[in-house]
Each structure stands twice: as structure tokens, then as C-alpha cells.
PDB file of C-alpha atoms in Angstrom:
ATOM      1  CA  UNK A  12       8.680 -87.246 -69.537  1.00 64.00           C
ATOM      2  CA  UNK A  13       7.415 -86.548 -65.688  1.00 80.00           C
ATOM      3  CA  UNK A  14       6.264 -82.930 -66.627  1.00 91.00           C
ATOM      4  CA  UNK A  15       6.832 -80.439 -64.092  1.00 95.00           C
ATOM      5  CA  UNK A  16       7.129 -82.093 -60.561  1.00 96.00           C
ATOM      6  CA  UNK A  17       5.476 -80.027 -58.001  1.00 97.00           C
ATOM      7  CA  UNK A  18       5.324 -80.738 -53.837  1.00 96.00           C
ATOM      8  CA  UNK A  19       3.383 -80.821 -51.884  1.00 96.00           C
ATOM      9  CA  UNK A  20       0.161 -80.736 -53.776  1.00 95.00           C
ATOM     10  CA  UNK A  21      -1.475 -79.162 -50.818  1.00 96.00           C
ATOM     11  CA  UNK A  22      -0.130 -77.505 -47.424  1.00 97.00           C
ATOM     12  CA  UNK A  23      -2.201 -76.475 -44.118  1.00 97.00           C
ATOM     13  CA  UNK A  24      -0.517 -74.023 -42.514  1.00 97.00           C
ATOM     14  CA  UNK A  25      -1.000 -71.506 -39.489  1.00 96.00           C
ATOM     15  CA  UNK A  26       0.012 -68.134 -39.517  1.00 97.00           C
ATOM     16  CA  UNK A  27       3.425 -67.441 -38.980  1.00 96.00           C
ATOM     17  CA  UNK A  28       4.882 -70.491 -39.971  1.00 97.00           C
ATOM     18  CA  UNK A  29       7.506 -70.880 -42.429  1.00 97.00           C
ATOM     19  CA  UNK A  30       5.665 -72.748 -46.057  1.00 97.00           C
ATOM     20  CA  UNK A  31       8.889 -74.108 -48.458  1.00 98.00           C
ATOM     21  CA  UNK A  32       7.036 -75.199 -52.253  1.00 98.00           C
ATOM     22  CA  UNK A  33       9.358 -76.872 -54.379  1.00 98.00           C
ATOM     23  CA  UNK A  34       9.166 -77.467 -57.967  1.00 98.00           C
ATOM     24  CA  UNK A  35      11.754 -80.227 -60.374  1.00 97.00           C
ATOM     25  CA  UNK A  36      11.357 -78.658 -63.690  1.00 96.00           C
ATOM     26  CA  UNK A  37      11.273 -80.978 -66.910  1.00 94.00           C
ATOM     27  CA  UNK A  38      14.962 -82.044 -67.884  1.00 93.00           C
ATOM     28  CA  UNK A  39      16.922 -80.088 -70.548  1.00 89.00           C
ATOM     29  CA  UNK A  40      14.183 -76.699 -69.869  1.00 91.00           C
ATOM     30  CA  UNK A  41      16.522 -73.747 -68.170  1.00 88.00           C
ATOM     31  CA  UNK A  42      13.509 -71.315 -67.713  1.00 92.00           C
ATOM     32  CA  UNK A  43      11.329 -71.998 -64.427  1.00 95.00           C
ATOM     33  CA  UNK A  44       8.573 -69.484 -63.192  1.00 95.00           C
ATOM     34  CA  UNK A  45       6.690 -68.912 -60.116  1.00 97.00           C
ATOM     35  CA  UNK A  46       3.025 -68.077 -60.600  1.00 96.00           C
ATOM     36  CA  UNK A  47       0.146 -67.422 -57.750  1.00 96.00           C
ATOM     37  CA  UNK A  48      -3.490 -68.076 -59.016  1.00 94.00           C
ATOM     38  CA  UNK A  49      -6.100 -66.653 -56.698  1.00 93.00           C
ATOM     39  CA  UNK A  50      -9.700 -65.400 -57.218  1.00 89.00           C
ATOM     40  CA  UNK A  51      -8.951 -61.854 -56.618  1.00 89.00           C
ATOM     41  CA  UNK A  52      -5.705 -61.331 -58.579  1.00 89.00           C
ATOM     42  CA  UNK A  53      -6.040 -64.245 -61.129  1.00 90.00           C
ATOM     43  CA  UNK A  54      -2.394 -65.692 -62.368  1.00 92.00           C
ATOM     44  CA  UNK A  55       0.297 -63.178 -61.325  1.00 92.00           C
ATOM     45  CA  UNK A  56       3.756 -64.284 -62.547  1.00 93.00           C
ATOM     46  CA  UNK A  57       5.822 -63.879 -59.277  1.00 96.00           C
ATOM     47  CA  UNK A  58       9.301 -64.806 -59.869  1.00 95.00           C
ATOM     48  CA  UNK A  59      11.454 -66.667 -63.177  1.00 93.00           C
ATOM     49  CA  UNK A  60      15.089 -67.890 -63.503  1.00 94.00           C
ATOM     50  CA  UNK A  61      17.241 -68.238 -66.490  1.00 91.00           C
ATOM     51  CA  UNK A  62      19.961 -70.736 -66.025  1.00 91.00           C
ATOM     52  CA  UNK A  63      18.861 -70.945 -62.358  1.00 93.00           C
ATOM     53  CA  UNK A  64      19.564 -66.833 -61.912  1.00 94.00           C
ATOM     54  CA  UNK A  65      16.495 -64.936 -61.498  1.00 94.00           C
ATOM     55  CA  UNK A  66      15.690 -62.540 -63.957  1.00 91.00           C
ATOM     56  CA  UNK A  67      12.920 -60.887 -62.687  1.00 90.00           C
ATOM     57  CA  UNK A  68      11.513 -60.828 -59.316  1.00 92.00           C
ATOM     58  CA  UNK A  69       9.584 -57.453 -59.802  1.00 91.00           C
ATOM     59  CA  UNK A  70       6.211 -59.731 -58.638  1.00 91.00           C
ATOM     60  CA  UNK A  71       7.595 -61.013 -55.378  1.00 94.00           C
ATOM     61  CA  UNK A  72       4.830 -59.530 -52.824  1.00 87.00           C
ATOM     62  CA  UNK A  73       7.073 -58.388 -50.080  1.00 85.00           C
ATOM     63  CA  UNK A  74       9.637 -59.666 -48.356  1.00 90.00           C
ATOM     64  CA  UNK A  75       8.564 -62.583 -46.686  1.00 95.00           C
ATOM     65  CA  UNK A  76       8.587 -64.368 -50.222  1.00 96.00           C
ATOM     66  CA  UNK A  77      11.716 -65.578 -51.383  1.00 97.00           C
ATOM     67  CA  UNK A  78      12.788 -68.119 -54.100  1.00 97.00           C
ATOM     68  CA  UNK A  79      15.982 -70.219 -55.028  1.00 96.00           C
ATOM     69  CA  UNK A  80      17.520 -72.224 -57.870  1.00 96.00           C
ATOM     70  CA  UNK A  81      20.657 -73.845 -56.704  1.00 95.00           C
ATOM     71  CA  UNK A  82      20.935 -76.075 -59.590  1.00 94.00           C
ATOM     72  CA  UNK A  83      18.912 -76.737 -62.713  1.00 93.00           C
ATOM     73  CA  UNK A  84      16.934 -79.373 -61.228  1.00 94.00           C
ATOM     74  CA  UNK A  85      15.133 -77.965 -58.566  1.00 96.00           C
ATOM     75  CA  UNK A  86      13.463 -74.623 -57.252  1.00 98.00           C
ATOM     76  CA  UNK A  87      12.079 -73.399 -54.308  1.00 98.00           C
ATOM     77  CA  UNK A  88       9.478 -70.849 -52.875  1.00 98.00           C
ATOM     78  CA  UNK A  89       9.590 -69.835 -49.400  1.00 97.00           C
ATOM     79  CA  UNK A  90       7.065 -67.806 -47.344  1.00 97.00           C
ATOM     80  CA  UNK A  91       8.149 -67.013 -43.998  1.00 96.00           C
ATOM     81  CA  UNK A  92       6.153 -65.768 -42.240  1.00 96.00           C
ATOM     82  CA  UNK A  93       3.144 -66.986 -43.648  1.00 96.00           C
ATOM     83  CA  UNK A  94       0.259 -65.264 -43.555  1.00 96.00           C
ATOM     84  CA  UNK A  95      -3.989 -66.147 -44.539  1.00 96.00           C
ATOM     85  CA  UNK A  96      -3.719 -64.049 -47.410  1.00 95.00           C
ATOM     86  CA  UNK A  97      -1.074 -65.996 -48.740  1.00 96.00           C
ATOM     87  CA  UNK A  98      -3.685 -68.579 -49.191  1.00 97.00           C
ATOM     88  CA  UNK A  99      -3.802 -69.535 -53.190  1.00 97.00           C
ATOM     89  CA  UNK A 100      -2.554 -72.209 -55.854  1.00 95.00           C
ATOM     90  CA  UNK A 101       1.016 -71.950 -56.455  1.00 97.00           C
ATOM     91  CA  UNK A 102       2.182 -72.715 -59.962  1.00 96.00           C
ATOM     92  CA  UNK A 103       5.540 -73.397 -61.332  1.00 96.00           C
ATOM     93  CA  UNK A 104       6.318 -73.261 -65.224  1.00 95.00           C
ATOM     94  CA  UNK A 105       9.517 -74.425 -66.779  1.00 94.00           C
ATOM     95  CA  UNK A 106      10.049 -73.778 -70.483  1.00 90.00           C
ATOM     96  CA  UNK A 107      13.525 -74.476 -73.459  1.00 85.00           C
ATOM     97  CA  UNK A 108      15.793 -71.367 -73.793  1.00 72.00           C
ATOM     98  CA  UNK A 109      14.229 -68.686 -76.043  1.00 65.00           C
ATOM     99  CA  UNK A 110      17.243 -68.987 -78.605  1.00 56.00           C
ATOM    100  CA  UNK A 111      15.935 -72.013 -79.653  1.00 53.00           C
ATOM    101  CA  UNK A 112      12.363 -70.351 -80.365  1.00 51.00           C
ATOM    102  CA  UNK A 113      10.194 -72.467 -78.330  1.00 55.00           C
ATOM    103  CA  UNK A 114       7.883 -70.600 -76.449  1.00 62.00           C
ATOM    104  CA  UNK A 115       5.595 -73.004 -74.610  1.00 81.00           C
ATOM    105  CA  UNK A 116       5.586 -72.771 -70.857  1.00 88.00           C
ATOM    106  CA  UNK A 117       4.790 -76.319 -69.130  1.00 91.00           C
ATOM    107  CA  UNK A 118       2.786 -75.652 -66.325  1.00 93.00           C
ATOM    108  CA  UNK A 119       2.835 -77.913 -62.886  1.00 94.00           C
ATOM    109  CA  UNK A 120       0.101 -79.499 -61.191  1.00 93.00           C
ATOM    110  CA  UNK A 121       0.358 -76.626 -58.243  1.00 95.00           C
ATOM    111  CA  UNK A 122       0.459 -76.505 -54.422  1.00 97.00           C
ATOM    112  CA  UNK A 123      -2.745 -75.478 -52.896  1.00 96.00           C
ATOM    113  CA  UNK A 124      -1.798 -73.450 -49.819  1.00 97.00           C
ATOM    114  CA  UNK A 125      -4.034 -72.262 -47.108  1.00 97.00           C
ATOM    115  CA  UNK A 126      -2.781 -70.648 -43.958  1.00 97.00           C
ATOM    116  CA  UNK A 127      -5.093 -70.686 -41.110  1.00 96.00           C
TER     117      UNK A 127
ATOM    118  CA  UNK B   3       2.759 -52.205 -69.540  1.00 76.00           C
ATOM    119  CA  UNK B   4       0.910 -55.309 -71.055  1.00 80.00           C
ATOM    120  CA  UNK B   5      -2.786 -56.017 -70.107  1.00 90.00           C
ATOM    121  CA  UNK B   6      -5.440 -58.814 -70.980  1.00 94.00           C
ATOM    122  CA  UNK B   7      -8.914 -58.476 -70.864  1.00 95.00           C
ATOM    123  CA  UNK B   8     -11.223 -61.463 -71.159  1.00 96.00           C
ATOM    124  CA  UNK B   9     -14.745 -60.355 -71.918  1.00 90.00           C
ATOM    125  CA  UNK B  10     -16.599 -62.781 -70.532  1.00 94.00           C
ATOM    126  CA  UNK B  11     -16.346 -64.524 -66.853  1.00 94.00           C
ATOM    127  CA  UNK B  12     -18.542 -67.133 -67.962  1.00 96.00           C
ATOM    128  CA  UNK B  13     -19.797 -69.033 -70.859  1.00 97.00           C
ATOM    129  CA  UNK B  14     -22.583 -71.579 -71.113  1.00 96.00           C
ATOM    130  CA  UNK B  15     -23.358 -73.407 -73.968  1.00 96.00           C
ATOM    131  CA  UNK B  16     -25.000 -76.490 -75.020  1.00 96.00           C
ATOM    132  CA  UNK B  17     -22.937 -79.785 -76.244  1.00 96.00           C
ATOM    133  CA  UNK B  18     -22.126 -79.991 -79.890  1.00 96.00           C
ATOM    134  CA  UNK B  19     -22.564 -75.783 -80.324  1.00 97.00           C
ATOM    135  CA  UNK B  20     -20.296 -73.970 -81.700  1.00 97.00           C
ATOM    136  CA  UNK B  21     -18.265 -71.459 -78.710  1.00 97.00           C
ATOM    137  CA  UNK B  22     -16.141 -68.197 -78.732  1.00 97.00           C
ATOM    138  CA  UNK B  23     -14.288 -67.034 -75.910  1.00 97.00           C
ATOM    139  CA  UNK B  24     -13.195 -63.312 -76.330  1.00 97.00           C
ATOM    140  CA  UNK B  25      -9.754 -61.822 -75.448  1.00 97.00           C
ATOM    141  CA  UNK B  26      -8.290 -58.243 -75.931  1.00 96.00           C
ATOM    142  CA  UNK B  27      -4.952 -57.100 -75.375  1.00 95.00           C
ATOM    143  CA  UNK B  28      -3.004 -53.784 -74.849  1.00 92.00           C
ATOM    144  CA  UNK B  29       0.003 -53.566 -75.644  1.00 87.00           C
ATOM    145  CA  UNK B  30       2.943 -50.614 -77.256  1.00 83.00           C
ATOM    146  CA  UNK B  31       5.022 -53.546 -78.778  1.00 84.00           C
ATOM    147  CA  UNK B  32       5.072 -56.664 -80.553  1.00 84.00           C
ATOM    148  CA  UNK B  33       3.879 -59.712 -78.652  1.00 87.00           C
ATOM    149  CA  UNK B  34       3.113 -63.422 -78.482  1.00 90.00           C
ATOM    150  CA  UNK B  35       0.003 -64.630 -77.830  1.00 92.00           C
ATOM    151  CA  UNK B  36      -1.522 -67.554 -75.991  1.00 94.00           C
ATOM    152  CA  UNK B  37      -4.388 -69.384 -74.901  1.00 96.00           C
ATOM    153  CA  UNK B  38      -4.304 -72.226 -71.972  1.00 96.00           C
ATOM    154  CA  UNK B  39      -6.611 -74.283 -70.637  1.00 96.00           C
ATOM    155  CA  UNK B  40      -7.032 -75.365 -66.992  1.00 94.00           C
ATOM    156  CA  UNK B  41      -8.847 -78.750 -66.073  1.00 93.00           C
ATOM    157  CA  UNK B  42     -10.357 -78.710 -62.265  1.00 88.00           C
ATOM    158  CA  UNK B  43      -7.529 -79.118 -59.638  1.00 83.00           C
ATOM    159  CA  UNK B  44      -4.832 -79.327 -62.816  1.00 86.00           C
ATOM    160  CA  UNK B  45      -2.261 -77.286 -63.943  1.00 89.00           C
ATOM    161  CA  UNK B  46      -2.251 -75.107 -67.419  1.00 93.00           C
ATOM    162  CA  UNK B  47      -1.866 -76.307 -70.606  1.00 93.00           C
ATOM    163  CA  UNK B  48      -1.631 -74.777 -74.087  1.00 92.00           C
ATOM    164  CA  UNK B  49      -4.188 -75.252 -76.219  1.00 95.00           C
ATOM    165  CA  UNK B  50      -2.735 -73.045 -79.057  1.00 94.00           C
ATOM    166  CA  UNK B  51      -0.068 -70.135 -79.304  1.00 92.00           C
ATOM    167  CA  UNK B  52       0.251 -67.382 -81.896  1.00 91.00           C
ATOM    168  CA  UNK B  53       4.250 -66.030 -82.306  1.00 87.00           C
ATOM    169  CA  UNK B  54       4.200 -65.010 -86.211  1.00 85.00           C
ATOM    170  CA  UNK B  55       2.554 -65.742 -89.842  1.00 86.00           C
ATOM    171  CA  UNK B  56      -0.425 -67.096 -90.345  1.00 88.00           C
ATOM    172  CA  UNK B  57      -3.432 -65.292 -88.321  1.00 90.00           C
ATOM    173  CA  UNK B  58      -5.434 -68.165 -87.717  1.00 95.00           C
ATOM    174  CA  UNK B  59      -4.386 -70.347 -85.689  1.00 95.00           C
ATOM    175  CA  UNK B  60      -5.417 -74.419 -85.094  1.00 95.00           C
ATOM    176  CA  UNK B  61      -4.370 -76.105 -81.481  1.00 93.00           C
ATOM    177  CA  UNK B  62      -5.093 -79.137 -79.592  1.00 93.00           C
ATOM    178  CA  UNK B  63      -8.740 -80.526 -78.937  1.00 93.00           C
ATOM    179  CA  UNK B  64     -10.463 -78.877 -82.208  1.00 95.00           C
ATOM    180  CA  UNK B  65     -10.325 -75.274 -80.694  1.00 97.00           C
ATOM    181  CA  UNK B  66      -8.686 -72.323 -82.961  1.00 97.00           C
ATOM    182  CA  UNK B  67      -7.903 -68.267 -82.905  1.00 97.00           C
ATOM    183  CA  UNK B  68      -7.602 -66.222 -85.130  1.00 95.00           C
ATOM    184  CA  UNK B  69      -5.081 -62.620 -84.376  1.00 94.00           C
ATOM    185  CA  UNK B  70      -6.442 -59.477 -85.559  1.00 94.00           C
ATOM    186  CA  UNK B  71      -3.765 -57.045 -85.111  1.00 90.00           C
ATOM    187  CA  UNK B  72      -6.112 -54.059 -85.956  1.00 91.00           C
ATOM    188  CA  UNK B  73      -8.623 -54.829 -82.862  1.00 92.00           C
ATOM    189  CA  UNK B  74      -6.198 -56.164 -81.121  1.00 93.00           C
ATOM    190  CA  UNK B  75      -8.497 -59.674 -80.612  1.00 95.00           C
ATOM    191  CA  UNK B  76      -7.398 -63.164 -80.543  1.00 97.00           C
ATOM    192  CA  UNK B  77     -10.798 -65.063 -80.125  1.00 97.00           C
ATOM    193  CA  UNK B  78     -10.517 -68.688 -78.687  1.00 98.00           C
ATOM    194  CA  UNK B  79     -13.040 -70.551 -81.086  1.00 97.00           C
ATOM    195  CA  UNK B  80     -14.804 -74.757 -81.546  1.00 97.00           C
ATOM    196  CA  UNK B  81     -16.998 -75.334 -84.023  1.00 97.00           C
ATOM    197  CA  UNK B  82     -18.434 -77.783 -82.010  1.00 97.00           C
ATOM    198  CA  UNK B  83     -17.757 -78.873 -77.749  1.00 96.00           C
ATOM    199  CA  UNK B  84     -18.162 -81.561 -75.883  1.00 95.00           C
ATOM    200  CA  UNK B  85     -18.818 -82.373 -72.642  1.00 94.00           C
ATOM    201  CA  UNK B  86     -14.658 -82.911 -71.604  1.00 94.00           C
ATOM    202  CA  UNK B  87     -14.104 -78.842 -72.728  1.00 96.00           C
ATOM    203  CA  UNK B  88     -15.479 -78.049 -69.646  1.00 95.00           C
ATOM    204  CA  UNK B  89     -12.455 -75.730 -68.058  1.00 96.00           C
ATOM    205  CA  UNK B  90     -11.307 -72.478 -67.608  1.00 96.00           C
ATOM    206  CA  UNK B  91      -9.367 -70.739 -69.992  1.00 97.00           C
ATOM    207  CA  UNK B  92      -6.769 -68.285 -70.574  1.00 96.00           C
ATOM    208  CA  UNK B  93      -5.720 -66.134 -72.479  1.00 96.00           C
ATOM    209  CA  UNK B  94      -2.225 -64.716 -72.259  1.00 94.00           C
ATOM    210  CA  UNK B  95       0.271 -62.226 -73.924  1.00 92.00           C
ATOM    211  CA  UNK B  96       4.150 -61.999 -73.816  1.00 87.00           C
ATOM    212  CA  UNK B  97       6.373 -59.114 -74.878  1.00 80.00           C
ATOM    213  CA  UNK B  98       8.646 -60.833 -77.704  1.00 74.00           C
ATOM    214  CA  UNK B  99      11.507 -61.750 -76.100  1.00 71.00           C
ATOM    215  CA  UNK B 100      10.666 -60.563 -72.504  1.00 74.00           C
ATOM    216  CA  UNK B 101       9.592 -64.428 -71.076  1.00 77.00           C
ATOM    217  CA  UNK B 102       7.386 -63.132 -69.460  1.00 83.00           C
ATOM    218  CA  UNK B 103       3.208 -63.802 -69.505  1.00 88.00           C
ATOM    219  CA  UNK B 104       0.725 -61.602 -68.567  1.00 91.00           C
ATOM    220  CA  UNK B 105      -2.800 -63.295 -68.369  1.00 93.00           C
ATOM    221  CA  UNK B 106      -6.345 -62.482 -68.402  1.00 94.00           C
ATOM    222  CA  UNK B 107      -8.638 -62.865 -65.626  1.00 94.00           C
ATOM    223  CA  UNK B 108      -9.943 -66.390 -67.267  1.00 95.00           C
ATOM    224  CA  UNK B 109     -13.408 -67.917 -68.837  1.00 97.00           C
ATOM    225  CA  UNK B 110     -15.639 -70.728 -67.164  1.00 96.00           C
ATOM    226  CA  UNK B 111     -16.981 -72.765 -69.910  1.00 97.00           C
ATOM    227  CA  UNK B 112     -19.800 -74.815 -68.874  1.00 95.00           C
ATOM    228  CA  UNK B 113     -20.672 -77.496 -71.267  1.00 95.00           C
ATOM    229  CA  UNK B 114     -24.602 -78.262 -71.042  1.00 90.00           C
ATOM    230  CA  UNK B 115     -25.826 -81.824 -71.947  1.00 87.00           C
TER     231      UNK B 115
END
């Protein structure tokens, strides 16, 4: 198996731009989550889909962040505008239903963002 | 609301001596615990993960924990690194049932020759 497929790997942006990450999950999981790593906050869990409906989005900054599943094969994460303190490594996790009690999320490579 | 405290930022140790990482949790309900590690530039990946029976728990690589519900600890634990354990690592908690992981700020382990 691929693992998790993540793209870009790393983005240069300016401020104000609009950044689109996208993330192919590992066939057959129906979980995917949306983490941010930086040094200040450490791994913050921002966003996660169950049979590409999001669940909970209570870690979404603000607005300007927005993600979509439109099928079970591919997710996105938007930022628009960016801004430089949206600057971090962007994860994405996908993991089997819970129901059939496998609890491992597979984690990405990541997209390394900066916005100038 | 679920937190994760790692005790230490950093850890140095020599090769082939024997490491703990330390990791406390708070938490009202039952959870799941977990412990990844993180390679430079690379994504996560589970070393080990405690959901139920036996305390102590092996993983990948040689490295163990062991839950102690009491103190609310699950230690990350080799007997003996190497040079290739150099990483961060994380420890992590997850209401059972909620999907959801909560992690700790991370450990540097720095593997001395």
C-alpha cells in the first residue's frame, strides 16, 4: 500500500493568497483527519470526516480554513486568505472504521507551508 | 477536556543505554493511549498503542509502556537505543470512542555515539 498520499510536500506562499493541501487517504480507511504541527501549539487535530462527512470541525482556526471530502478518495484543506501565521506542517491521518476496533491512525508525510 | 503532558522536552542519552520518556494524562473518562514516533521531515508513526488488558505494552523497534491507571503514566521505555531512535516522540490520548487524539507537546531524543 501507498500510505497516505499527501501534496504538495512543501508550498511558498505570500500573504493573501489562496493555499489548497490535498490528501488521498489509504484505500478501504473511511476516517481522514487534518492535523497542524507547529512549535508553539504542537499537533492540534483541526478537522476529521467519517464517511467523507465531517464530524468535528471544533479545531478549524477561523474562517479562512475550510476542508472537503467529496468522495472517499480524496480531501482537501483550503486557506484563503493565507496568512504568515499559518506557516506550519500540515498532517493528514486516515484510519479503518472504529466498529471494526482498529484504532491506528496512519499519518502522511505532511505539507510544509510557509506564507511570506 | 483531555490533556497530555510530556515531562521532558528533551532527552539525551548515550547509545546502547537504557531510555524513558515520561507522559501524564488527564482525563474524567476512559481512554486509549498512544505513543508515535516522528523521523526528521516524516510523518507519525505508531510505535505502540494501549486500548485494554494487559498494562504493559511491547511495540515496534524494541521500545515498550507500561499504563498505570492510578498515576495516570504511560512511560515510553528501551532497554537499550541505537543510533536510528533518534526522533521525536509522542505521546497521545483518545476518549474511547470519540476518534479523536489529543497529543503531548513531544520529546527530542538525541542518541549520543
Amino acid at each position: 500500500d501507498a500510505g497516505v498520499i499527501q501534496s504538495p510536500r512543501h508550498e511558498v506562499t505570500e500573504m493573501g493568497q489562496e493555499v489548497t493541501l490535498r490528501c488521498k487517504p489509504i484505500s478501504g480507511h473511511n476516517s481522514l483527519f487534518w492535523y497542524r504541527q507547529t512549535m508553539m501549539r504542537g499537533l492540534e487535530l483541526l478537522i476529521y470526516f467519517n464517511n467523507n462527512v465531517p464530524i468535528d470541525d471544533s479545531g478549524m482556526p477561523e474562517d479562512r480554513f475550510s476542508a472537503k471530502m467529496p468522495n472517499a478518495s480524496f480531501s482537501t484543506l483550503k486557506i484563503q486568505p493565507s496568512e504568515p501565521r499559518d506557516s506550519a506542517v500540515y498532517f493528514c491521518a486516515s484510519s479503518l472504521p472504529r466498529r471494526l476496533a482498529t484504532d491506528t491512525q496512519y499519518f502522511g508525510p505532511g505539507t510544509r507551508l510557509t506564507v511570506l | 477536556a483531555q490533556s497530555v503532558t510530556q515531562l521532558d522536552s528533551q532527552v539525551p542519552v548515550f547509545e546502547e543505554a537504557p531510555v524513558e520518556l515520561r507522559c501524564n494524562y488527564s482525563s474524567s473518562v476512559s481512554v486509549y493511549l498512544f505513543w508515535y514516533v516522528q523521523y526528521p521531515n516524516q510523518g507519525l508513526q505508531l510505535l505502540l498503542k494501549y486500548l485494554s488488558g494487559s498494562t504493559l505494552v511491547k511495540g515496534i523497534n524494541g521500545f515498550e509502556a507500561e499504563f498505570n491507571k492510578s498515576q495516570t503514566s504511560f512511560h515510553l521505555r528501551k532497554p537499550s537505543v541505537h543510533i536510528s531512535d533518534t526522533a521525536e516522540y509522542f505521546c497521545a490520548v483518545e476518549i474511547q470512542g470519540a476518534q479523536k487524539l489529543v497529543f503531548g507537546q513531544g520529546t527530542r531524543l538525541t542518541i549520543n555515539p
